[in-house]
C-alpha positions as semicolon CSV with decimal commas, in nm:
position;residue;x (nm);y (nm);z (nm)
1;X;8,582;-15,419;-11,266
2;X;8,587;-15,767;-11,428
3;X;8,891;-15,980;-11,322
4;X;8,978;-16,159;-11,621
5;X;9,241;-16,049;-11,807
6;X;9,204;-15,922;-12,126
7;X;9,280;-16,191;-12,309
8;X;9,063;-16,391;-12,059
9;X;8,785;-16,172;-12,199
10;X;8,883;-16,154;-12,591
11;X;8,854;-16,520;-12,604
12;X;8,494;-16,545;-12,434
13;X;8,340;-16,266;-12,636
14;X;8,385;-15,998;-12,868
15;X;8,613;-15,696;-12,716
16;X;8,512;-15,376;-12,744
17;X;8,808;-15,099;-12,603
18;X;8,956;-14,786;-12,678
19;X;9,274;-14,543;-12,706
20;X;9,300;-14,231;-12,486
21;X;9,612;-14,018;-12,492
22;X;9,727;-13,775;-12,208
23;X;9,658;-13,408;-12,329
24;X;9,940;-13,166;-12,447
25;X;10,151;-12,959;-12,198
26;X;9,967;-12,694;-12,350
27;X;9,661;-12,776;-12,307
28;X;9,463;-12,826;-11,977
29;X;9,438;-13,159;-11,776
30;X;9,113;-13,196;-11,705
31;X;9,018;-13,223;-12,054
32;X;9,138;-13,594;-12,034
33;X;8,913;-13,606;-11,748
34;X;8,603;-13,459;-11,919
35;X;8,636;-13,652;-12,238
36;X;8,637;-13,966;-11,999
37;X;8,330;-13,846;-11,831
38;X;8,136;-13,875;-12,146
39;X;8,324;-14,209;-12,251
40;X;8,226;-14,388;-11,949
41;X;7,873;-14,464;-12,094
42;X;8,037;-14,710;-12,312
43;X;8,091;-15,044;-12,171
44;X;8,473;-15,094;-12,215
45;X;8,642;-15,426;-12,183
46;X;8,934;-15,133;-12,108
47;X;9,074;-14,839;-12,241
48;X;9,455;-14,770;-12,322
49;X;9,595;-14,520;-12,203
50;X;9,919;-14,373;-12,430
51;X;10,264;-14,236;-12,342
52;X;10,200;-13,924;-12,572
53;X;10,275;-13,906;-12,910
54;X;10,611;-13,898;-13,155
55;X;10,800;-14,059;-12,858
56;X;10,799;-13,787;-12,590
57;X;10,863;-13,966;-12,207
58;X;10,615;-14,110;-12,050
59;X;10,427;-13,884;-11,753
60;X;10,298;-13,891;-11,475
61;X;9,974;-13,861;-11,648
62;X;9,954;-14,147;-11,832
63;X;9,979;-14,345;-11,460
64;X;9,751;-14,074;-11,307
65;X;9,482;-14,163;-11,590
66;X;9,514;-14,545;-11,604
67;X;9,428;-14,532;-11,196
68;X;9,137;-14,259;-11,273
69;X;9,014;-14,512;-11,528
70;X;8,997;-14,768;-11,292
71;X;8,924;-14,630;-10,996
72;X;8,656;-14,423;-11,101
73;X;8,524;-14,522;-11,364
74;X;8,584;-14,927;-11,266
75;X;8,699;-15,054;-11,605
76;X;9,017;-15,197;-11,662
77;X;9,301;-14,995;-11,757
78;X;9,580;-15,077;-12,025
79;X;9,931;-14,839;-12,005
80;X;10,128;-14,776;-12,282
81;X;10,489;-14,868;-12,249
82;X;10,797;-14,805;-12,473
83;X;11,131;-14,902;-12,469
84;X;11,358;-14,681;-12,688
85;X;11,437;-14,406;-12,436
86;X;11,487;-14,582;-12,138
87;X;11,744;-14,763;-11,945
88;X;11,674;-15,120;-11,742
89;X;11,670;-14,922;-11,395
90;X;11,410;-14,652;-11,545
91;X;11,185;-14,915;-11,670
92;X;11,204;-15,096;-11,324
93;X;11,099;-14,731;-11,199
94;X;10,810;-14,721;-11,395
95;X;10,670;-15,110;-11,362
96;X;10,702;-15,015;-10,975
97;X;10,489;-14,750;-11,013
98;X;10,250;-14,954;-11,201
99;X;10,253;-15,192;-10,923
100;X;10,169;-14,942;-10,659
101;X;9,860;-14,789;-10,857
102;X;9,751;-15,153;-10,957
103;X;9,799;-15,135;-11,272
104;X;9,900;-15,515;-11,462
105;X;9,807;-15,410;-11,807
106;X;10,045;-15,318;-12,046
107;X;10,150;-15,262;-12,408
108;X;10,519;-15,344;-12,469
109;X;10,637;-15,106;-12,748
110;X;10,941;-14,979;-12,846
111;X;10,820;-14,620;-12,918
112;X;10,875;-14,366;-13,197
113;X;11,243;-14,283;-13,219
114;X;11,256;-13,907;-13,154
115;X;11,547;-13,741;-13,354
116;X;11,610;-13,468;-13,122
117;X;11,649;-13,784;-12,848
118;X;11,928;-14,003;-12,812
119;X;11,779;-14,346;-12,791
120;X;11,917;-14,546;-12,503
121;X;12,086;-14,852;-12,573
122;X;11,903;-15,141;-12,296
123;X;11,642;-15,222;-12,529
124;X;11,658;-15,182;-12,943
125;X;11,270;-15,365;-12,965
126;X;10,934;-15,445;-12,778
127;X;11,054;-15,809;-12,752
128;X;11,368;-15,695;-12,506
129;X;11,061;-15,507;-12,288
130;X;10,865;-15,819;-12,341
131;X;11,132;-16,071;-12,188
132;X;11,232;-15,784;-11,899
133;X;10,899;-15,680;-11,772
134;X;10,815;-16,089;-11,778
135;X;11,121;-16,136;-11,503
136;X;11,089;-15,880;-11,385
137;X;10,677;-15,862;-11,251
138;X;10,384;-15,991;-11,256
139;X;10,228;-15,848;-11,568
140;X;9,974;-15,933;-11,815
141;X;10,180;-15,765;-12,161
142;X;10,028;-15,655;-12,482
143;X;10,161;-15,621;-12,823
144;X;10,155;-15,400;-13,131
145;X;10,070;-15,558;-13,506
146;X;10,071;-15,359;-13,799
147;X;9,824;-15,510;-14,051
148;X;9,997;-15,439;-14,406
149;X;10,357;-15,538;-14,226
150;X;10,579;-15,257;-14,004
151;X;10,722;-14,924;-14,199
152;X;11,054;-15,057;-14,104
153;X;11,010;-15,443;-14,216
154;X;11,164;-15,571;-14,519
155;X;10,894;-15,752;-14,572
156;X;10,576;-15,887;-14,430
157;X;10,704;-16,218;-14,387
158;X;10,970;-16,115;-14,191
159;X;10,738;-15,932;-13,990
160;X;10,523;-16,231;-13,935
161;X;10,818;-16,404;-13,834
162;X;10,944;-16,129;-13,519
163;X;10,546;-16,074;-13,432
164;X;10,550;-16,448;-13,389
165;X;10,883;-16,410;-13,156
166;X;10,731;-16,099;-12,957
167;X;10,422;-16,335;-12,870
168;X;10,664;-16,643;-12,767
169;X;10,838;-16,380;-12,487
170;X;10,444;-16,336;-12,356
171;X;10,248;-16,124;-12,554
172;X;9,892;-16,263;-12,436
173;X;9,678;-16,011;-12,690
174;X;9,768;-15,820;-12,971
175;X;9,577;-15,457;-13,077
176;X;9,632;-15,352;-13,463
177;X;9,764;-15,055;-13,593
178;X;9,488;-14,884;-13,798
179;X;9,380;-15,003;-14,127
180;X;9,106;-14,860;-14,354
181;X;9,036;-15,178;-14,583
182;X;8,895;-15,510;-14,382
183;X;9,051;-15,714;-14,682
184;X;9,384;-15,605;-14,522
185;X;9,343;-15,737;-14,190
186;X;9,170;-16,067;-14,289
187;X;9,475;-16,124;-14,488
188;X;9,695;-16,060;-14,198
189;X;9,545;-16,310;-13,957
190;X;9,540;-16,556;-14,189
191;X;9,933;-16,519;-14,247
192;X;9,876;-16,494;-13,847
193;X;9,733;-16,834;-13,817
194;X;9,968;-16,998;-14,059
195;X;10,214;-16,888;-13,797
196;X;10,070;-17,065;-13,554
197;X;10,029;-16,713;-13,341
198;X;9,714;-16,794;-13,103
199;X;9,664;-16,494;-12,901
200;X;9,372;-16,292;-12,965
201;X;9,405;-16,003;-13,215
202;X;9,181;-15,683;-13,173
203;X;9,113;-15,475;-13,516
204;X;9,230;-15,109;-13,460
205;X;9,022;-14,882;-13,580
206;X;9,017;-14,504;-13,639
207;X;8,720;-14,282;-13,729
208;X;8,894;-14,046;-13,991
209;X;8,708;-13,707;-13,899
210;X;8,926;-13,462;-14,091
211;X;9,216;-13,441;-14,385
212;X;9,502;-13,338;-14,168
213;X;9,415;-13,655;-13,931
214;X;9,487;-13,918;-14,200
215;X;9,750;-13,743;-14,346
216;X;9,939;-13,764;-14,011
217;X;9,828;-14,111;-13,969
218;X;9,922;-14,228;-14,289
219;X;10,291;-14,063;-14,277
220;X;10,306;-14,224;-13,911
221;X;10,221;-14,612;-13,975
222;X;10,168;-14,656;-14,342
223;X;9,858;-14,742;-14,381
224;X;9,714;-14,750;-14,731
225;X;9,395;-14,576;-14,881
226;X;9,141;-14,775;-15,060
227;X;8,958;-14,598;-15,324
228;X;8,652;-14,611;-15,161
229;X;8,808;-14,407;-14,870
230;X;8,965;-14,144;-15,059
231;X;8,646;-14,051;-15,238
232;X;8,511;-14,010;-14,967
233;X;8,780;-13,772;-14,864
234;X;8,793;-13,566;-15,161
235;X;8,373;-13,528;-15,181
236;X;8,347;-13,388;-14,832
237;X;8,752;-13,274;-14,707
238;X;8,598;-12,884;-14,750
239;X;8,304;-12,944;-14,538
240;X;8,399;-13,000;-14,140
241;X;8,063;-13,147;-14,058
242;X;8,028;-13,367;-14,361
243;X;8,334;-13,517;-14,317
244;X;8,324;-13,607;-13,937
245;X;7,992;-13,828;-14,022
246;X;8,155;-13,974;-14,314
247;X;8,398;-14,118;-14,135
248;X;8,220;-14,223;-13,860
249;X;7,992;-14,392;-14,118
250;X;8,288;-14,517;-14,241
251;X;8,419;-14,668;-13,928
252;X;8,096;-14,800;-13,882
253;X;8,055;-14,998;-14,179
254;X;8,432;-15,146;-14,108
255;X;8,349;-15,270;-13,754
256;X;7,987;-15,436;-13,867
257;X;8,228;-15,604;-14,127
258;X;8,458;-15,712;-13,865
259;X;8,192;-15,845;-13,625
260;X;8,001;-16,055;-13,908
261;X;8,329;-16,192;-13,966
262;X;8,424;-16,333;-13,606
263;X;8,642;-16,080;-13,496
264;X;8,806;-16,107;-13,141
265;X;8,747;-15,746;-13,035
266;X;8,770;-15,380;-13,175
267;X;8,989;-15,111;-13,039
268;X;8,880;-14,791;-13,115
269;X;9,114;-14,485;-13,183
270;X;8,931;-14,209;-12,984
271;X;9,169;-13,941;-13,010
272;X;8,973;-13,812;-12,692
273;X;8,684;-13,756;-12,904
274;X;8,369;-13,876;-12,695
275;X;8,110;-13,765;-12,999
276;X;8,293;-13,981;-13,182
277;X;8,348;-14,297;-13,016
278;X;7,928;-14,246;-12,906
279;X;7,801;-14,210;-13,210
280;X;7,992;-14,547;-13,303
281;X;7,862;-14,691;-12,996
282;X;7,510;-14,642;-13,037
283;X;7,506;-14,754;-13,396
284;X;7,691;-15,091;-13,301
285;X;7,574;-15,194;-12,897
286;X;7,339;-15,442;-13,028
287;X;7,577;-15,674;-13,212
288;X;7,901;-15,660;-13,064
């Protein structure tokens, strides 16, 4: 497993990683562990590893699969982090654990706020995690950036202005929330650079592979729909087949973009689909 950190690595090439998530109580472990299995022909520069979706707790599982990930399959794992549920003395809890599994990557998000959970009052955003986990170990911390501005920002300026303020408390490298029109994010980093944020910024990217996918994705981070896109959509949403490989075309034709275009890295939304994220792969490995 390479040493640098990942911003170490982002700034001497292009990054190529990806976005597992711990499975559902209901459904069996090992899947995880089999969909890994078939990722690890890719060359990661590491994969992320989430807390599980619409702000449940973090598990065990998400630790258990950042040490797999490393430990077996030697690339460097990333674990998801969020704030909104937790208490100061529970997050010390949890960077300890990190500690003792080796595990110095993180992403520093506040989380989904759950409405059937009370959120806990230590830390309101990603920027209190940010400042804590810095005193509080020795860490290399991630951030979250949201392309066309957060669902919750009054405006993309202002969010400009605290994504600027999360990377002064030590943000080091900074993974987009998905976007489905390049135009978007080019715009973004140049409002990035105007802010003088340096850190590296990976494209997030999700292979759209059915209707009720986007849909969720859509009501979850806002992302908007470019024509193209929804065409595409509409000419193949009753055909399962036809519209996996459009939108792995799709995907592929948005990270070629990227790459021509100087990109620091991509980070690929998996959703713990290996056909996917090898299909992608093979069409890209000789020009990233």
């Amino acid at each position: 497993m390479n040493n640098e950190t990942i911003a170490e690595t982002l700034k001497s090439k292009t990054g190529f990683s990806c976005e597992v998530f711990p499975p559902k109580k209901t459904s069996p472990i090992d899947t995880i562990y089999n969909a890994l299995d078939e990722l690890n022909n890719i060359p990661w520069d590491f994969i992320s590893v989430t807390y599980g979706a619409g702000g449940s707790n973090i598990g065990a599982s998400t630790v258990d699969i950042a040490s797999t990930i490393q430990d077996k399959y030697n690339i460097k794992a990333m674990a998801h982090l969020p704030c909104i549920n937790y208490t100061k003395d529970e997050i010390l809890n949890i960077l300890q654990e990190f500690k003792e599994h080796n595990i110095h990557s993180i992403l520093a998000l506040r989380g989904d706020i759950n409405p059937n959970i009370e959120p806990k009052h230590d830390f309101k955003h990603a920027n209190d995690l940010i400042e804590f986990i810095k005193i509080n170990g020795d860490f290399h911390i991630s951030g979250a950036c949201y392309p066309e501005g957060h669902p919750q920002s009054e405006s993309m300026a202002q969010d400009i202005k605290y994504l600027k303020y999360k990377v002064d408390c030590g943000v080091e490298h900074l993974m987009s929330q998905l976007f489905f029109d390049n135009n978007t994010f080019y715009n973004f980093l140049e409002k990035c650079e105007i802010a003088n944020i340096k850190v590296p910024i990976e494209a997030g990217i999700m292979p759209v592979t059915n209707k009720k996918q986007i849909e969720r994705m859509v009501s979850l981070c806002g992302a908007s729909l470019p024509s193209k896109f929804t065409k595409m959509m509409q000419r193949y949403e009753d055909s399962p087949e036809a519209i996996r490989d459009a939108g792995i075309a799709y995907a592929i034709d948005q990270i070629v973009d990227l790459i021509a275009n100087g990109v620091d890295g991509i980070h690929l939304y998996t959703m713990n689909n290996p056909y996917v994220a090898n299909k992608i792969y093979d069409a890209i490995k000789n020009i990233i």
